[in-house]
Structure formats: C-alpha cells, structure tokens
N, CA and C of each residue as an Amber inpcrd file, in Angstrom:
protein
   645
  25.1800000 139.2760000  85.0240000  25.6810000 138.0320000  84.9940000
  25.3740000 137.1050000  84.1770000  25.8810000 136.7270000  83.0810000
  25.3010000 135.6030000  81.8550000  25.0810000 134.3740000  82.3700000
  25.8330000 134.0250000  83.5780000  25.5380000 132.4550000  83.9730000
  25.1960000 132.5830000  85.3830000  23.8860000 132.0160000  85.7770000
  23.4670000 132.0990000  87.0240000  23.1960000 130.8530000  87.9200000
  23.2380000 130.5250000  88.6850000  23.0940000 129.1630000  89.8390000
  22.0340000 129.0080000  90.7660000  21.7860000 127.5840000  91.0690000
  21.3500000 127.7190000  92.2130000  21.4610000 126.4020000  92.9560000
  21.8360000 126.2280000  94.0660000  22.2120000 125.1690000  94.7870000
  21.2040000 124.4930000  95.5650000  20.7890000 123.0970000  94.9280000
  19.6540000 122.5500000  95.6120000  20.0920000 121.2640000  96.0230000
  20.3580000 121.2420000  97.3900000  20.9120000 119.9380000  98.4200000
  19.7190000 118.9980000  98.3130000  20.3520000 117.8610000  97.7490000
  19.6190000 116.6830000  97.6210000  20.0610000 115.2050000  98.4210000
  19.2700000 114.1910000  98.5750000  19.6200000 112.8740000  98.9830000
  20.4100000 112.9790000 100.7680000  20.0910000 112.1850000 101.4030000
  20.3380000 112.2230000 103.0770000  22.0010000 112.9000000 102.7580000
  22.5360000 112.8070000 101.8440000  23.8360000 113.2110000 101.9200000
  24.0710000 114.6870000 101.9120000  22.8670000 115.3160000 101.6500000
  23.2920000 116.9330000 101.5980000  24.2400000 117.3380000 100.4970000
  23.7500000 116.4980000  99.3320000  24.7060000 116.6320000  98.0780000
  24.2240000 118.1320000  97.2570000  25.0730000 118.8530000  97.0850000
  24.7690000 120.2190000  96.4180000  24.5570000 119.6690000  94.9920000
  23.2680000 119.1940000  94.2720000  22.9900000 119.1810000  93.0770000
  22.7720000 120.9360000  92.8180000  23.3430000 121.1160000  91.3170000
  23.2060000 122.6360000  91.0190000  22.4770000 122.6620000  89.6610000
  21.4220000 123.9560000  89.7950000  20.9820000 124.4330000  88.3080000
  21.9850000 125.2170000  87.9380000  22.3230000 125.4610000  86.6810000
  23.2630000 126.2930000  86.5510000  22.7030000 127.1170000  84.7020000
  22.2410000 128.0440000  84.5850000  21.5930000 128.6600000  83.5900000
  22.0700000 129.9990000  82.9690000  21.8960000 130.0150000  81.5640000
  22.4890000 130.9310000  80.7700000  21.0900000 132.0600000  80.8340000
  21.0560000 133.4890000  81.3230000  20.4990000 134.2660000  81.5410000
  19.9140000 134.8610000  80.2280000  20.6170000 134.6970000  79.1860000
  20.0400000 135.2400000  77.8450000  18.9020000 134.0650000  77.3520000
  19.3570000 132.8400000  77.1710000  18.2690000 131.9010000  76.6930000
  17.4410000 131.0620000  77.8810000  17.7690000 131.1240000  78.9350000
  17.2410000 130.5840000  80.0660000  17.0020000 129.1480000  80.0720000
  18.0670000 128.5930000  79.4270000  18.3930000 127.1800000  79.0790000
  19.1770000 126.9230000  80.3380000  19.0970000 125.5990000  80.8780000
  19.7550000 125.0750000  82.2630000  20.1610000 123.7950000  81.9520000
  21.3310000 123.9020000  83.0780000  21.9840000 122.4950000  83.2400000
  21.8680000 122.1210000  84.2990000  21.4720000 120.7990000  84.6030000
  21.2830000 120.0800000  86.1060000  22.6390000 119.4640000  86.5000000
  23.5750000 119.8990000  87.3460000  24.7320000 119.2510000  87.4630000
  24.7380000 118.3620000  88.5420000  25.0400000 117.0370000  88.4370000
  24.7140000 115.9210000  89.6920000  23.5120000 115.7920000  90.4380000
  22.6120000 115.2400000  89.5650000  21.3770000 115.2020000  89.9290000
  21.2280000 113.7920000  90.8730000  21.5730000 113.8210000  91.6850000
  21.5350000 112.4680000  92.9420000  20.4770000 111.9380000  93.7230000
  19.3840000 112.7740000  93.5310000  18.1200000 111.9640000  93.8210000
  17.2320000 113.2390000  94.0930000  16.1230000 112.8730000  94.6070000
  15.0940000 113.9200000  94.9700000  14.8750000 115.1590000  93.9720000
  14.4230000 114.3880000  92.5540000  13.9660000 115.0540000  91.4900000
  13.2940000 115.9810000  91.5900000  11.8590000 115.6680000  92.3120000
  10.8380000 116.8020000  92.6350000  11.4780000 117.9150000  93.1400000
  12.1500000 117.9260000  93.9100000  12.8020000 119.1160000  94.3450000
  13.9010000 119.8830000  93.3220000  14.4070000 119.3110000  92.5180000
  15.0950000 120.0710000  91.3750000  14.2410000 120.2980000  90.5100000
  13.0640000 119.8140000  90.1430000  12.2610000 120.3890000  89.2830000
  11.5840000 121.3930000  89.8010000  11.2710000 121.3720000  90.9940000
  10.5710000 122.6410000  91.5170000  11.6040000 123.8470000  91.5770000
  12.5600000 123.6310000  91.7050000  13.5750000 124.9430000  91.5730000
  13.8190000 125.2160000  90.3750000  13.8210000 124.3140000  89.0760000
  13.6750000 124.8210000  87.5300000  12.7030000 125.6020000  87.5020000
  11.5030000 125.4290000  87.9890000  10.3000000 126.1070000  87.7580000
  10.3140000 127.1080000  88.5060000  10.7340000 127.2410000  89.6530000
  10.4850000 128.7060000  89.9930000  11.6360000 129.6510000  89.6240000
  12.8970000 129.2100000  88.7790000  13.6780000 130.1370000  88.3520000
  13.2680000 130.3950000  87.0740000  11.9890000 129.5370000  86.2220000
  11.6810000 129.6980000  85.0670000  12.2010000 129.4610000  84.2130000
  13.2390000 128.5580000  84.3560000  14.5250000 127.9900000  83.0780000
  13.8820000 126.6260000  82.5150000  14.4780000 126.1980000  81.3790000
  14.3670000 125.2470000  80.8240000  15.3020000 124.3110000  80.4480000
  15.1080000 122.9690000  81.2260000  16.3890000 122.0750000  81.2220000
  16.9060000 121.5580000  79.8880000  17.9420000 121.6380000  79.6470000
  18.6470000 121.2020000  78.6110000  19.5550000 120.0850000  78.6270000
  20.1080000 119.8390000  79.6870000  20.8540000 118.8330000  79.6680000
  21.1380000 118.5270000  81.1560000  22.0670000 117.2100000  81.4020000
  22.4130000 116.7530000  82.6330000  23.9270000 116.7590000  82.5970000
  24.9470000 117.2860000  83.4340000  26.1800000 117.5440000  83.4560000
  26.5170000 116.7720000  84.7980000  27.3670000 115.8100000  84.5580000
  27.8620000 114.8640000  85.9490000  29.4290000 115.2750000  85.8910000
  29.9240000 115.2570000  87.4260000  31.1330000 115.5180000  87.9800000
  31.6690000 114.0090000  88.2130000  30.9930000 113.2510000  88.3670000
  31.5880000 111.9200000  88.7680000  29.9830000 111.0860000  89.0830000
  30.5810000 109.9080000  89.1760000  29.4960000 108.8800000  89.4010000
  29.1880000 108.2580000  90.4950000  29.7530000 108.8070000  91.7760000
  29.0980000 108.0860000  92.9740000  27.5050000 108.5270000  93.1710000
  26.7780000 107.8320000  93.6870000  25.3250000 107.7460000  94.0820000
  24.7670000 108.8670000  94.5240000  25.4180000 109.6810000  95.2010000
  24.8260000 110.7870000  95.8930000  24.9780000 111.9080000  94.8940000
  25.6650000 111.8350000  93.6940000  25.8180000 112.7090000  92.4400000
  24.7970000 111.7520000  91.2500000  24.8680000 110.9580000  91.3700000
  24.2810000 110.5460000  89.9390000  23.2710000 109.4210000  89.9380000
  22.7600000 109.3390000  91.2680000  21.3490000 108.5190000  91.6840000
  20.3450000 108.7420000  90.5820000  19.8880000 110.0060000  90.3350000
  18.7720000 110.3110000  89.7230000  18.8600000 110.6840000  88.1200000
  20.2880000 110.3270000  87.7140000  20.5940000 110.9870000  86.4380000
  19.4220000 110.2650000  85.2800000  19.3110000 109.1930000  85.3340000
  18.7650000 108.0960000  84.3420000  17.2130000 108.5300000  84.5710000
  16.6960000 108.5670000  85.6820000  15.4010000 108.9700000  85.5870000
  15.2910000 110.5090000  84.9820000  15.7760000 111.0360000  85.5920000
  15.5370000 112.6980000  85.0930000  15.9850000 112.9090000  83.7020000
  16.9900000 112.3900000  83.0260000  17.2470000 112.2490000  81.8190000
  16.1240000 111.6040000  80.8800000  15.4680000 110.5640000  81.1920000
  14.5720000 109.6640000  80.6430000  13.3060000 110.6080000  80.8240000
  12.8670000 111.0750000  81.7330000  11.3680000 111.5270000  81.8140000
  11.6940000 112.9890000  81.3140000  12.8390000 113.7390000  81.3570000
  12.6330000 115.2440000  80.6720000  13.3420000 115.3680000  79.2220000
  13.7300000 113.8350000  78.8850000  14.3980000 113.8230000  77.5010000
  15.6080000 114.6320000  77.3990000  16.5530000 114.6280000  78.2870000
  17.8540000 115.2390000  78.3820000  19.1460000 114.4270000  78.0160000
  20.0570000 114.9600000  77.4510000  21.4160000 114.4250000  77.2060000
  22.0100000 114.0840000  78.5130000  22.8520000 113.4380000  78.6300000
  23.9160000 113.1580000  79.5040000  25.2610000 113.6000000  79.2530000
  26.1980000 114.1840000  79.9970000  27.2670000 114.6950000  79.3020000
  28.4300000 114.7280000  80.7180000  29.1970000 113.8210000  80.4820000
  30.5270000 113.5560000  81.9000000  29.5340000 112.2200000  82.5780000
  30.4700000 111.7520000  83.5730000  31.7250000 112.2370000  83.5910000
  32.7930000 111.6000000  82.5580000  34.0330000 111.5440000  82.9010000
  35.1770000 111.0570000  82.3580000  35.0000000 109.4330000  82.2740000
  35.1800000 108.7660000  80.8730000  35.0280000 107.5620000  80.8780000
  35.6700000 106.4840000  81.7230000  36.6360000 106.8660000  82.7640000
  37.2440000 106.1190000  83.8210000  36.0090000 106.2310000  85.0050000
  35.1510000 106.8000000  84.8370000  34.2320000 106.4200000  85.9300000
  33.1640000 105.6070000  85.7150000  33.2740000 104.9770000  84.3390000
  32.3370000 104.0520000  83.6940000  31.7810000 102.9610000  85.1160000
  33.0730000 102.4350000  85.3610000  32.6740000 101.3080000  86.4580000
  32.1300000 101.8530000  87.9320000  31.7710000 103.0700000  88.0970000
  31.0810000 103.4850000  89.2450000  29.6420000 103.5960000  88.6340000
  29.3960000 103.8850000  87.4480000  28.0110000 104.0450000  86.8040000
  27.5560000 102.7080000  86.8660000  28.3610000 101.5320000  86.3060000
  27.8350000  99.9180000  86.3170000  27.7620000  99.4090000  87.6660000
  28.4820000 100.2000000  88.5030000  28.0260000  99.6390000  90.0670000
  27.2040000 100.3200000  90.7470000  26.2500000 101.2190000  90.2440000
  24.9800000 101.9780000  90.9240000  23.9850000 101.0570000  91.9350000
  23.9610000 100.0580000  91.2260000  23.0130000  99.1890000  92.4850000
  23.5900000  98.8430000  93.5880000  25.0770000  98.4310000  93.2950000
  25.8110000  98.0220000  94.5460000  25.7700000  99.2890000  95.3310000
  26.4280000 100.5820000  95.0370000  26.3870000 101.7800000  95.8140000
  25.0700000 101.9270000  96.5540000  23.8810000 101.5830000  96.0460000
  22.6220000 102.0430000  96.3220000  22.5320000 101.1080000  97.6440000
  22.7830000 100.0060000  97.3500000  22.7330000  98.7570000  98.6840000
  23.4560000  99.3450000  99.5680000  24.4740000  99.7230000  99.2470000
  25.6340000  99.5560000 100.2720000  25.2460000 101.0640000 101.2310000
  24.6410000 102.1230000 100.6980000  24.6220000 103.3870000 101.4150000
  22.9020000 103.6880000 101.6570000  22.0210000 102.5290000 101.2990000
  20.6890000 102.6450000 101.3950000  19.7210000 103.4470000 100.7770000
  20.3320000 103.6660000  99.5000000  19.7870000 104.4410000  98.4460000
  18.8390000 103.7390000  97.7150000  17.6330000 104.0040000  97.1450000
  16.6840000 103.4310000  96.0570000  17.4180000 103.0550000  94.9470000
  17.2140000 101.8970000  94.2130000  18.3150000 101.4730000  93.1690000
  18.0740000 102.1840000  92.3630000  18.9790000 102.7690000  91.5470000
  18.6930000 103.6750000  90.3020000  19.0400000 102.9930000  89.0920000
  18.5140000 103.2880000  88.0310000  18.6860000 102.9040000  86.7220000
  20.3260000 102.9950000  86.5070000  20.8150000 102.0440000  85.4340000
  22.4950000 102.3720000  85.1130000  21.9360000 102.9990000  83.6480000
  22.8430000 103.6570000  83.5350000  22.8620000 104.6040000  82.1950000
  24.3050000 104.6470000  81.5540000  24.0870000 105.2650000  80.1890000
  25.3980000 105.7080000  79.5160000  25.3580000 107.0060000  78.9170000
  26.4330000 107.8290000  79.5680000  26.2630000 108.9380000  78.9700000
  25.9900000 109.4590000  77.3940000  25.4930000 110.3290000  77.0700000
  25.6150000 110.5930000  75.7930000  27.0200000 111.2920000  75.4640000
  27.8570000 111.8560000  76.2590000  28.8610000 112.0980000  75.9450000
  29.8140000 112.0090000  77.1990000  30.8170000 110.9860000  76.6700000
  32.0440000 111.0830000  77.9660000  32.9820000 112.4060000  77.6370000
  33.2320000 113.1160000  78.8710000  34.1610000 114.2590000  78.5570000
  35.7850000 114.1810000  79.1400000  36.5240000 114.7140000  78.3160000
  37.8850000 114.7210000  78.4770000  38.4380000 116.1400000  78.6980000
  39.4740000 115.8420000  79.2380000  40.5240000 117.2480000  79.7290000
  40.4530000 118.0510000  78.7550000  39.8330000 119.1480000  78.4760000
  40.2620000 120.2060000  77.5140000  38.8980000 120.5870000  76.8840000
  37.5720000 119.3920000  77.1220000  36.6880000 119.7840000  76.3270000
  35.9680000 120.9950000  76.9010000  34.8830000 121.2880000  76.2080000
  33.9880000 122.2880000  76.5970000  32.6420000 121.7540000  76.5750000
  31.7840000 122.1260000  77.6090000  30.1870000 122.1160000  77.4390000
  29.4780000 123.6060000  77.4000000  28.2900000 123.4020000  76.8820000
  27.3610000 124.6760000  76.6600000  26.3800000 124.4690000  77.6490000
  26.0160000 125.5870000  78.0080000  24.6870000 125.8570000  78.8750000
  24.1480000 127.0680000  78.1500000  23.0830000 127.0570000  77.3940000
  22.3690000 128.0230000  76.5020000  23.6510000 128.3590000  75.5150000
  23.8250000 129.8550000  75.9300000  24.9870000 130.6190000  75.2590000
  26.1020000 130.6740000  75.8370000  26.0980000 129.9780000  76.8050000
  27.4680000 129.8450000  77.8510000  28.5490000 128.7070000  77.6120000
  29.5840000 128.8900000  77.5450000  30.5330000 127.5820000  77.5000000
  31.1990000 127.4750000  78.8380000  31.4170000 126.1690000  79.3000000
  32.0600000 125.9420000  80.4210000  33.4020000 125.0890000  80.0260000
  34.3950000 125.3350000  80.8250000  35.9190000 124.5620000  80.1980000
  35.5440000 122.8460000  81.4200000  35.9990000 122.0980000  80.6020000
  36.1150000 120.6900000  81.4140000  37.8130000 120.5220000  81.7250000
  37.7370000 120.2490000  82.9450000  39.0390000 119.8400000  83.7070000
  38.8370000 118.1060000  84.1920000  39.7230000 117.4770000  83.7190000
  39.8040000 116.2420000  84.2020000  40.5130000 116.0350000  85.4190000
  39.7530000 115.7280000  86.5750000  40.5930000 115.8890000  87.8490000
  40.4170000 114.7390000  88.7330000  41.1420000 113.6630000  88.6080000
  40.9960000 112.4560000  89.0290000  41.6250000 112.5320000  90.4550000
  41.3660000 111.4330000  91.2970000  41.7380000 111.4370000  92.6430000
  40.9130000 110.7280000  93.7920000  39.7840000 111.5830000  93.6690000
  38.7800000 111.1210000  94.6050000  38.1070000 110.0380000  93.5850000
  37.7000000 110.3170000  92.3890000  37.1420000 108.8490000  91.4220000
  38.3590000 109.3380000  90.1580000  38.4620000 108.3290000  89.5630000
  39.6500000 108.6500000  88.1990000  38.9350000 109.0390000  87.4250000
  37.6910000 109.3100000  86.8840000  36.9230000 109.7940000  86.0510000
  36.2810000 110.9060000  86.6870000  36.7380000 111.7720000  87.5480000
  36.1710000 112.9210000  87.9560000  36.3590000 114.0240000  86.9300000
  35.5160000 114.9210000  86.9260000  35.8550000 116.3070000  85.9090000
  34.9100000 117.6060000  86.9420000  35.8940000 118.4640000  86.6260000
  35.3640000 120.1220000  86.8580000  35.0910000 120.8470000  85.7020000
  33.8090000 121.5460000  86.2640000  33.2740000 122.3750000  85.1980000
  33.5260000 123.9050000  85.4620000  34.3920000 124.8880000  84.5090000
  35.0140000 126.0610000  85.0670000  34.1720000 127.2640000  83.8920000
  33.3350000 128.2020000  84.3290000  32.9050000 129.2350000  83.7110000
  34.0420000 130.2740000  83.8590000  34.7700000 130.5580000  83.0040000
  35.5740000 131.6200000  83.0370000  35.1530000 133.0430000  82.8950000
  34.0290000 133.2820000  82.5360000  33.3850000 134.7820000  82.4840000
  33.1190000 134.9670000  84.0740000  32.5000000 134.1690000  84.5520000
  32.2040000 134.4430000  85.9050000  32.9800000 134.0270000  87.2920000
  34.0140000 133.5650000  86.8930000  35.0700000 133.1270000  87.4950000
  34.4930000 131.8670000  88.6690000  33.5200000 130.8590000  88.1080000
  33.0510000 129.9310000  89.0060000  33.3820000 128.7180000  88.2660000
  33.5190000 127.8810000  89.4570000  33.9490000 126.3570000  89.1320000
  32.8630000 125.5650000  89.7620000  32.5630000 124.5560000  89.2080000
  32.0960000 123.2480000  89.8970000  32.8730000 122.1070000  90.1500000
  33.1340000 122.0050000  91.4370000  34.1800000 121.0210000  91.5560000
  33.8700000 119.7750000  92.3200000  32.5100000 119.2710000  92.4110000
  32.2940000 118.1280000  92.6900000  32.8200000 117.6780000  94.0840000
  33.4490000 117.0070000  94.2420000  34.1510000 116.3440000  95.4650000
  35.3770000 116.2190000  95.6130000  36.1090000 117.0410000  94.7130000
  37.6390000 117.1910000  94.8080000  38.2130000 118.0230000  95.9910000
  37.5070000 119.1580000  96.0330000  37.8040000 120.0920000  96.9180000
  36.4940000 120.6050000  97.8640000  36.7470000 120.7610000  99.0840000
  35.6070000 121.5720000 100.0320000  36.0720000 122.5160000 100.6740000
  35.2840000 123.2640000 101.2110000  35.7290000 124.5330000 102.0730000
  36.2940000 123.9380000 103.4690000  37.5380000 123.7970000 103.5250000
  38.3950000 123.6560000 104.5080000  38.7840000 122.3300000 104.6790000
  38.5790000 121.3250000 103.4730000  38.6030000 119.8820000 103.2100000
  39.0810000 119.6320000 102.0300000  39.1340000 118.1290000 101.5490000
  39.4370000 117.5290000 100.3890000  38.4690000 116.1090000 100.0280000
  38.2470000 115.7080000  99.0160000  37.5420000 114.7700000  98.9690000
  38.2170000 113.4960000  99.4310000  37.3320000 112.3320000  99.7220000
  37.8020000 111.1170000 100.0590000  38.6420000 110.5040000  99.0500000
  39.6830000 109.6060000  99.3480000  40.3330000 109.1760000  98.4560000
  40.5480000 107.5300000  98.6900000  39.2260000 106.9370000  99.9120000
  39.4800000 105.4250000 100.0940000  38.7830000 104.7540000  99.6020000
  37.9310000 105.1450000  98.4830000  37.2700000 104.4840000  97.7130000
  38.1360000 103.8850000  96.6040000  37.4010000 102.7880000  95.8660000
  38.0030000 102.0320000  94.9510000  38.7860000 103.0600000  93.6410000
  40.0550000 102.6470000  93.5120000  40.5920000 103.6490000  92.3050000
  40.7170000 104.9820000  92.8410000  40.3560000 105.4270000  94.0040000
  40.9040000 106.7760000  94.5200000  42.6450000 106.7070000  95.0490000
  42.9520000 108.0240000  95.1520000  44.3450000 108.1720000  95.0750000
  44.4960000 109.4930000  95.5950000  45.2000000 109.4940000  96.6530000
  45.5000000 110.7210000  97.5240000  46.3230000 111.8980000  96.8070000
  47.4640000 111.2430000  96.5480000  48.5330000 111.9340000  95.9460000
  47.7430000 112.5830000  94.4800000  47.2870000 111.9270000  93.7250000
  46.4700000 112.2000000  92.6800000  45.4730000 113.2140000  92.6700000
  44.7100000 113.2970000  93.8690000  44.1400000 114.1180000  94.1110000
  44.4420000 115.5390000  94.4590000  45.8280000 115.5730000  95.4630000
  46.4280000 116.7010000  95.4950000  47.0540000 117.4750000  94.3930000
  47.3620000 116.5410000  93.2710000  47.9020000 116.9030000  92.2970000
  46.9660000 117.6420000  91.5070000  45.6420000 116.9950000  91.2740000
  44.6330000 117.8970000  90.7120000  44.2160000 119.0320000  91.2980000
  44.1450000 119.2120000  92.1410000  43.7980000 120.4950000  93.0730000
  44.8270000 121.5070000  93.1970000  46.0620000 121.4040000  93.0600000
  47.2310000 122.2530000  93.0250000  47.3200000 122.7610000  91.8110000
  47.6170000 121.5380000  90.6750000  47.8960000 121.8350000  89.2800000
  47.0190000 122.0140000  88.5900000  45.7700000 121.8390000  88.4500000
  44.8520000 122.1510000  87.7640000  43.7020000 123.3130000  88.1400000
  43.6150000 123.0900000  89.6110000  42.1200000 124.1480000  90.1800000
  43.0720000 125.3930000  90.4140000  43.9070000 125.2290000  91.3860000
  44.6580000 126.7380000  91.8120000  45.1330000 127.5260000  90.5870000
  45.5480000 127.0180000  89.6980000  46.1860000 127.6710000  88.6590000
  45.1670000 128.7480000  88.1040000  43.6900000 128.4600000  88.0640000
  42.5920000 128.9290000  87.4250000  42.7310000 130.4670000  88.3190000
  43.2360000 130.7530000  89.4350000  43.0800000 131.9990000  90.0090000
  42.5160000 132.2470000  91.0660000  42.9810000 132.5210000  92.2210000
  42.6580000 132.6650000  93.5250000  40.9470000 133.6540000  93.7040000
  40.6220000 134.1250000  92.5110000  39.2210000 134.7050000  92.7640000
  38.0300000 133.7460000  92.2280000  38.5270000 132.9620000  91.9480000
  37.4740000 131.9600000  91.3390000  36.7990000 131.3510000  92.5180000
  35.2230000 131.4150000  92.6990000  34.1630000 131.0200000  93.6560000
  34.4140000 129.2060000  93.2180000  34.0410000 128.7580000  94.1060000
  33.3910000 127.1000000  93.8840000  32.1830000 126.4760000  94.3910000
  31.7510000 125.7290000  93.6450000  30.4970000 125.0580000  94.4500000
  31.0670000 123.8040000  94.5490000  31.2380000 123.2680000  95.5990000
  31.5540000 121.7140000  95.7180000  30.4740000 120.9460000  96.1480000
  30.5560000 119.4090000  96.4660000  29.7080000 118.5430000  96.4260000
  28.7820000 118.6250000  97.5960000  29.4310000 119.2810000  98.6010000
  28.7090000 118.9850000 100.0350000  29.2790000 120.3450000 100.8760000
  28.4880000 120.9470000 101.5080000  28.8110000 122.2180000 102.2450000
  29.1470000 123.3900000 101.4440000  29.4560000 124.4870000 102.0970000
  29.3110000 125.6670000 101.6530000  30.3560000 126.1730000 100.5210000
  30.2190000 127.1530000  99.7320000  31.0930000 127.2170000  98.5570000
  32.2700000 128.0920000  99.3360000  33.4810000 128.1110000  98.5450000
  34.6100000 128.9100000  99.0390000  35.3740000 129.5460000  97.8700000
  36.5090000 129.9370000  97.7700000  37.7880000 130.4460000  96.3320000
  38.6770000 129.5110000  96.6520000  39.4240000 129.5160000  95.5630000
  40.4320000 128.8040000  95.5190000  41.6630000 129.6330000  96.2820000
  41.5290000 130.7300000  96.4350000  42.4090000 131.7920000  97.1270000
  42.4890000 131.2700000  98.8140000  41.2960000 131.3530000  99.0630000
  40.8210000 130.9850000 100.4450000  41.3410000 129.6390000 101.0440000
  41.2730000 128.3130000  99.8900000  41.4800000 127.1320000 100.2020000
  43.3060000 127.3500000  99.9850000  43.8320000 127.7220000  99.4010000
  45.1280000 127.8620000  99.1500000  45.8170000 128.8170000 100.6280000
  45.1170000 129.5890000 101.1480000  45.6590000 130.0000000 102.3830000
  45.5120000 129.1770000 103.5330000  44.4630000 128.5090000 103.3800000
  44.0010000 127.9060000 105.1920000  43.7660000 126.5780000 105.1700000
  43.4650000 126.1120000 103.6290000  43.2650000 124.3150000 103.8110000
  44.3140000 123.3070000 103.9990000  44.0620000 122.7850000 105.3780000
  45.1290000 122.3730000 105.9540000  45.6130000 121.3550000 104.7110000
  45.2590000 120.6130000 103.9740000  45.5590000 119.7380000 103.0030000
  46.3370000 120.0040000 101.9080000  45.8710000 121.4750000 101.3990000
  46.4690000 121.8240000 100.0630000  47.1010000 123.5260000 100.2140000
  46.8610000 123.7300000 101.5620000  47.3030000 125.1380000 101.4350000
  48.7880000 125.5420000 101.0870000  49.3470000 126.3890000 100.8740000
  50.6750000 126.9360000 100.4410000  51.5590000 126.7010000 101.6720000
  50.8780000 126.6460000 102.8120000  51.6310000 126.6610000 104.1860000
  51.7850000 125.3990000 104.9440000  50.8220000 124.3880000 104.3500000
  51.1060000 122.9920000 104.9690000  52.1560000 122.5950000 105.1550000
  52.4810000 121.8300000 106.3660000  53.7730000 121.3400000 106.8620000
  54.5290000 120.2430000 106.0630000
C-alpha cells in the first residue's frame, strides 16, 4: 500500500494522533498532535519516516495542544483546520485550564483548508472535506487510493462527536456524516479521534445516531 499509518494515542483523553506516511518517499504527516510529543517522535523513529508536516482536523486541545511545539522544534508547516476553528486556536490557553492540560502556545496554521482542497504526504494526495458540527472548522482527510479516512471527532465506532461545545451543532454534524462521509463508500475504513477504527458501511448499518435504520 502506498500510504501507511500508525495510531499513537496521546494525552489523558487517549486521542488517536496518527502518523501517515508515503511508502515511496518515507515522508510523513502527523495528524492531530495533541501532546506527548516524545511518544509521537519515537513512533516516527521506529517507522523510519521523515516528518514533513502537521495536519489538523480541528483545534480542540486534545488534538492541537502539541502543534506549536512540534512545528517549531521540527520545522514543520501546519495545514488545517478550516479557518472557522481559529477561535478554538486562540482559546487554547482557556481550553488547557478547563481540562487540566499544560498551557500550549497559540499558532497560526501555514495553510487554512477549505472543502475540496487537497494535501500531500510525500507523493500521496489526500482530499479535504469540510465537515462542521463538532466544531465549525472541522475537516476530514480522505485517501482515495487506500480507502482510508481520518475523521477526527466527527464520527466514532458506534457514536458521533459531541455538539455541546461552542459553535457545535447536532443537525450540522449529522448532515456532514450522511452527506459528506457516507457517500465516499461503505468500504472506506476510518481512523477516529478516540477509540477503535470502523468502516462507513458498519456505521451506516449499526450506528444509532446516523444509521439508515435509525428511528
């Protein structure tokens, strides 16, 4: 497979930070470095990959808390999320205080992402889908070649993202899942922000919030 991944759970929230890399170039992206950077860097070293960039699905602290430090120490550009999550980035110190995290540095992504954009990892290209609901600027990364999606906190195995945070919206989230993610195909596997992987087909069949059979 031309794109490989390794999930590295970080922070007390056990957030699924992910190393994604191109097998041809060994260049890698770190998706959602929420913290525990030593663990992330050790995983990169174990796999023999060269860090190329940081990709962010959204700016909640368990996903974005280690971003500034990693980008600065490793000289990496930051791509994502969508600019509607800027208020979450500006509020990182407040988030840290609220959830008992170390206070992170605020940062400005080198590139805000829009629906329909693409990002590269080595020679591989991932499609960007803007999927608001959990946060207004949430994005999903989709690698069509390996039928793999990185969905952050939009959808989980058997559940969906919370919508009770500022600017979260339940109906918007359901729309993002059903109209943006499910059409990508039942056979698409996805890495979510917390917990085990699943497929869109399994969630369409069994997820009580978004299945085709929900009451």
